[in-house]
mmCIF file of C-alpha atoms in Angstrom:
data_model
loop_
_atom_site.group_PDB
_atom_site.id
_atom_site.type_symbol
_atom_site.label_atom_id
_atom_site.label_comp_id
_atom_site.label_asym_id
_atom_site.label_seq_id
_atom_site.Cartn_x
_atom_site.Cartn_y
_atom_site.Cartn_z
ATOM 1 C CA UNK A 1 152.526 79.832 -84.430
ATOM 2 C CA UNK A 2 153.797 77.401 -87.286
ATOM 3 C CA UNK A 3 155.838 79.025 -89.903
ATOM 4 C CA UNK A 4 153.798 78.802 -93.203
ATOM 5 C CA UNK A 5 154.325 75.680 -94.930
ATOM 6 C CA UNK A 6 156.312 75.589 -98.214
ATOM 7 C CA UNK A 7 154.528 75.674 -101.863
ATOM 8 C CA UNK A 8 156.394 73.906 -104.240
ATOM 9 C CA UNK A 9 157.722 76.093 -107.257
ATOM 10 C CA UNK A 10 157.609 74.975 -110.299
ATOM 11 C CA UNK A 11 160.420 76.279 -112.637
ATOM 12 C CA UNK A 12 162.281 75.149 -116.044
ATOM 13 C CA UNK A 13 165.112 72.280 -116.094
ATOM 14 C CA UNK A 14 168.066 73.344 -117.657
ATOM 15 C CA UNK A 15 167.639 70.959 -120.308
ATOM 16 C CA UNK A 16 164.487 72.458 -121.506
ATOM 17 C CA UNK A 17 166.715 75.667 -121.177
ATOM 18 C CA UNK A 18 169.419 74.105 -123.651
ATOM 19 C CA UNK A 19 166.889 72.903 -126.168
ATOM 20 C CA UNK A 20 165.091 76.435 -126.250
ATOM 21 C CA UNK A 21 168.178 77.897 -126.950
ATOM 22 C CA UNK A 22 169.176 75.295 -129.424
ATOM 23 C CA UNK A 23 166.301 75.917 -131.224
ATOM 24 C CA UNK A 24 166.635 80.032 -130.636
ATOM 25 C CA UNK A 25 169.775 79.315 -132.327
ATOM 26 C CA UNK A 26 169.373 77.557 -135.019
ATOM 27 C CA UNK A 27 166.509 79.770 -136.243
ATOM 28 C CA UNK A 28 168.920 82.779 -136.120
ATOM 29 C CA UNK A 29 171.550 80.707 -138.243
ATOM 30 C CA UNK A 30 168.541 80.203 -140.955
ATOM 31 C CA UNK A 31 166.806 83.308 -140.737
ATOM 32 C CA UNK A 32 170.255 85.728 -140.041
ATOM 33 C CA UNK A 33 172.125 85.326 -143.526
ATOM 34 C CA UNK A 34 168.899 85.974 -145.238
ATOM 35 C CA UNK A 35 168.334 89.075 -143.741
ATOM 36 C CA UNK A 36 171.984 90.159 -144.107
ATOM 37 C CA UNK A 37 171.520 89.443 -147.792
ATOM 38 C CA UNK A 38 168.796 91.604 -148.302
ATOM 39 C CA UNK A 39 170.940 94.340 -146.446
ATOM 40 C CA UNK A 40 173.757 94.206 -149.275
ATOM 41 C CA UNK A 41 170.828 94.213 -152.082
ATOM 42 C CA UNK A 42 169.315 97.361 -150.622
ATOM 43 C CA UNK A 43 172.526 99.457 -150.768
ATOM 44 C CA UNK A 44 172.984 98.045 -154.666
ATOM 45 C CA UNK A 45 169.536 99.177 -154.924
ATOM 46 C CA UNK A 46 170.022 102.628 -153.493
ATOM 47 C CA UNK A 47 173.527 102.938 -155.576
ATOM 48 C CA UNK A 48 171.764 102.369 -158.923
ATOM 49 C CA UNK A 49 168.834 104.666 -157.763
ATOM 50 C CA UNK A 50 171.605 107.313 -156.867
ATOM 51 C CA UNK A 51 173.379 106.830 -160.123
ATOM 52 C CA UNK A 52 170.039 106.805 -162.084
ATOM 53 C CA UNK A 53 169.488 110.613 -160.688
ATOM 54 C CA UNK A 54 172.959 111.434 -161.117
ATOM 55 C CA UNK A 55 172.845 110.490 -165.159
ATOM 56 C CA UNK A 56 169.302 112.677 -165.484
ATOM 57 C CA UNK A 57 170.634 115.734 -163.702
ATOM 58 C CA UNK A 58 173.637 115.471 -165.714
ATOM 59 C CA UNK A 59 171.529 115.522 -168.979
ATOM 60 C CA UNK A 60 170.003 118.747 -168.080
ATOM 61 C CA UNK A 61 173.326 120.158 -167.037
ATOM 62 C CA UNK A 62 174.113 119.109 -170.673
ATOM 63 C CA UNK A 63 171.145 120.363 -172.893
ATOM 64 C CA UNK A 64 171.654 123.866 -170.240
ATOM 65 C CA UNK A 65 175.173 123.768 -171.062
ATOM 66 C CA UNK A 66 176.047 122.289 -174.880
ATOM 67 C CA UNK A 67 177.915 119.771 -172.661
ATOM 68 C CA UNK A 68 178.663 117.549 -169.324
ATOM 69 C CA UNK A 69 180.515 119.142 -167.091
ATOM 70 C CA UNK A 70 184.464 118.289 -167.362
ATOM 71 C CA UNK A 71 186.128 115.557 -164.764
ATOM 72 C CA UNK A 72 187.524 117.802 -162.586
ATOM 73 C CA UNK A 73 184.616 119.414 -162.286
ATOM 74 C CA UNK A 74 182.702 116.349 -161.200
ATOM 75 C CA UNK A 75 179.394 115.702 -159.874
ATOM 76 C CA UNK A 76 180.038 119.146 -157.753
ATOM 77 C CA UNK A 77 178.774 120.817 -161.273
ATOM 78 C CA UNK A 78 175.626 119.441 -160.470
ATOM 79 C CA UNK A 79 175.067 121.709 -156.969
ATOM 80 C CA UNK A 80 177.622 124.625 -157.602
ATOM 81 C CA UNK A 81 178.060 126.545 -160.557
ATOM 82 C CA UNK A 82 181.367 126.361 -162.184
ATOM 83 C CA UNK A 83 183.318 130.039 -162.929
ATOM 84 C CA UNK A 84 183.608 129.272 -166.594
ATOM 85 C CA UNK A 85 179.694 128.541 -167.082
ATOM 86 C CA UNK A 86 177.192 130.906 -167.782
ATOM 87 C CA UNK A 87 174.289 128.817 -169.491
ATOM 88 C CA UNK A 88 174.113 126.801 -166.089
ATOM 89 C CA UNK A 89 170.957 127.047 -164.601
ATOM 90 C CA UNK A 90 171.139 124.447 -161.591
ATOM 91 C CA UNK A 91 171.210 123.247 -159.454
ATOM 92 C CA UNK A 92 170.495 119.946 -160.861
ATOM 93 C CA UNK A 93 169.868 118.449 -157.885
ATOM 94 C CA UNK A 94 167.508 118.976 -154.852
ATOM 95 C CA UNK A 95 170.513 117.773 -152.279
ATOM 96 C CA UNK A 96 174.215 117.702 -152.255
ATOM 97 C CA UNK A 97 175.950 114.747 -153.562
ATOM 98 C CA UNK A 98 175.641 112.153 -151.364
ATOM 99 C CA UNK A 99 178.341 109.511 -150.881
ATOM 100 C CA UNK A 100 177.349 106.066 -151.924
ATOM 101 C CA UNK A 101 175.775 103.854 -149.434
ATOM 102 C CA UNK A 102 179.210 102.692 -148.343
ATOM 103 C CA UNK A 103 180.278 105.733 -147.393
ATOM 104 C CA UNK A 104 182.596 106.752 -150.116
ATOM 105 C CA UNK A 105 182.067 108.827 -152.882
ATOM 106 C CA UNK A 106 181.327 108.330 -156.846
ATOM 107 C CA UNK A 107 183.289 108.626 -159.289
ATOM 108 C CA UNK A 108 182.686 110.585 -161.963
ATOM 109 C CA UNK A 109 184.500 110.106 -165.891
ATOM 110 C CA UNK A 110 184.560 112.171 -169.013
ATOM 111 C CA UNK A 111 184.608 111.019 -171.804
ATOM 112 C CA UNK A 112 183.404 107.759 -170.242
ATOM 113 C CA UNK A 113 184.679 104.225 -171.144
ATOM 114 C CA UNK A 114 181.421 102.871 -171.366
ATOM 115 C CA UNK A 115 179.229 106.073 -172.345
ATOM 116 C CA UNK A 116 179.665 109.954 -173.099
ATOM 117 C CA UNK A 117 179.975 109.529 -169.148
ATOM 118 C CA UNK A 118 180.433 106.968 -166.513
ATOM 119 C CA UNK A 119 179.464 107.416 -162.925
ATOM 120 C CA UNK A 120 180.124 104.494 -160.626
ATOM 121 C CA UNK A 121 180.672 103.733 -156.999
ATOM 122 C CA UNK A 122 182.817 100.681 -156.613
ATOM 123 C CA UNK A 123 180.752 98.645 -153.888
ATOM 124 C CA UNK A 124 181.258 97.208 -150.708
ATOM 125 C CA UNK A 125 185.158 96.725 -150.846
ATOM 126 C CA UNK A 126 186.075 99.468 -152.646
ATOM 127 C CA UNK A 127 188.396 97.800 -155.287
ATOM 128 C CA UNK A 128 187.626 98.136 -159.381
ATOM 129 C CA UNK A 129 186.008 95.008 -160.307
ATOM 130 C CA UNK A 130 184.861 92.410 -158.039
ATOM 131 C CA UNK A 131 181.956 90.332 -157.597
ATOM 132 C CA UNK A 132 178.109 90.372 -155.565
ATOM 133 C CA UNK A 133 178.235 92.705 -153.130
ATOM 134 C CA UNK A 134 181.884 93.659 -153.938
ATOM 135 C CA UNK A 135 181.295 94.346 -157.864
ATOM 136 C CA UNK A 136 181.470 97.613 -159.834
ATOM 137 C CA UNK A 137 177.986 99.857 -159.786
ATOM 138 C CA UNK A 138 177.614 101.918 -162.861
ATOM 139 C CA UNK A 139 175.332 103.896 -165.409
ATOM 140 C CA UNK A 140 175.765 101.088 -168.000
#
């Protein structure tokens, strides 16, 4: 018996293995920044959603109340109802505070510098002030 003769395989050079990855790569350096932008927009987005609900429920704390809730109270008011309030008649809010999408949590001023209140979360880095992803998120 003669051993079964060879087929010839047929497989990829690596040079068609570098250009596909060439190419694979330079579609991820085109398409990845744009998606990673659109990442940073959705957590402004969900900040200034956040903050929009915030500023309602704190409007019916008010009319309820005569008046916001003071700063060292905070956005707590909204869930729990402070000892020295008996018009409240929250909870203003269907779930607990949450953080802001960065994981930190808002701030809350009264009297506010830009309104009767001010409710911010201070972005990405954390800082007062910056810029883009980085800058200031508040109710004004």
């Amino acid at each position: 018996m003669h051993p079964a003769p060879r087929t010839h395989i047929e497989g990829f050079t690596l040079l068609e293995l570098l250009v596909v990855m060439v190419i694979i790569g330079l579609l991820a350096g085109y398409v990845g920044p744009r998606y990673f932008a659109q990442i940073g927009k959705s957590e402004i987005k969900a900040a200034r959603a956040q903050i929009d609900a915030f500023e309602k429920a704190l409007d019916q704390y008010r009319l309820d109340t005569g008046h916001y809730p003071a700063a060292e109270l905070g956005l707590a008011a909204l869930m729990e109802k402070p000892a020295s309030e008996a018009k409240w008649q929250g909870p203003y809010l269907k779930k607990a505070v949450p953080m802001d999408p960065w994981g930190r949590p808002y701030l809350y001023k009264f009297p506010g510098a830009h309104g009767e209140v001010d409710i911010l979360s201070l972005g990405r880095d954390g800082q007062s002030g910056g810029s883009g992803d980085d800058a200031d998120i508040g109710n004004w």
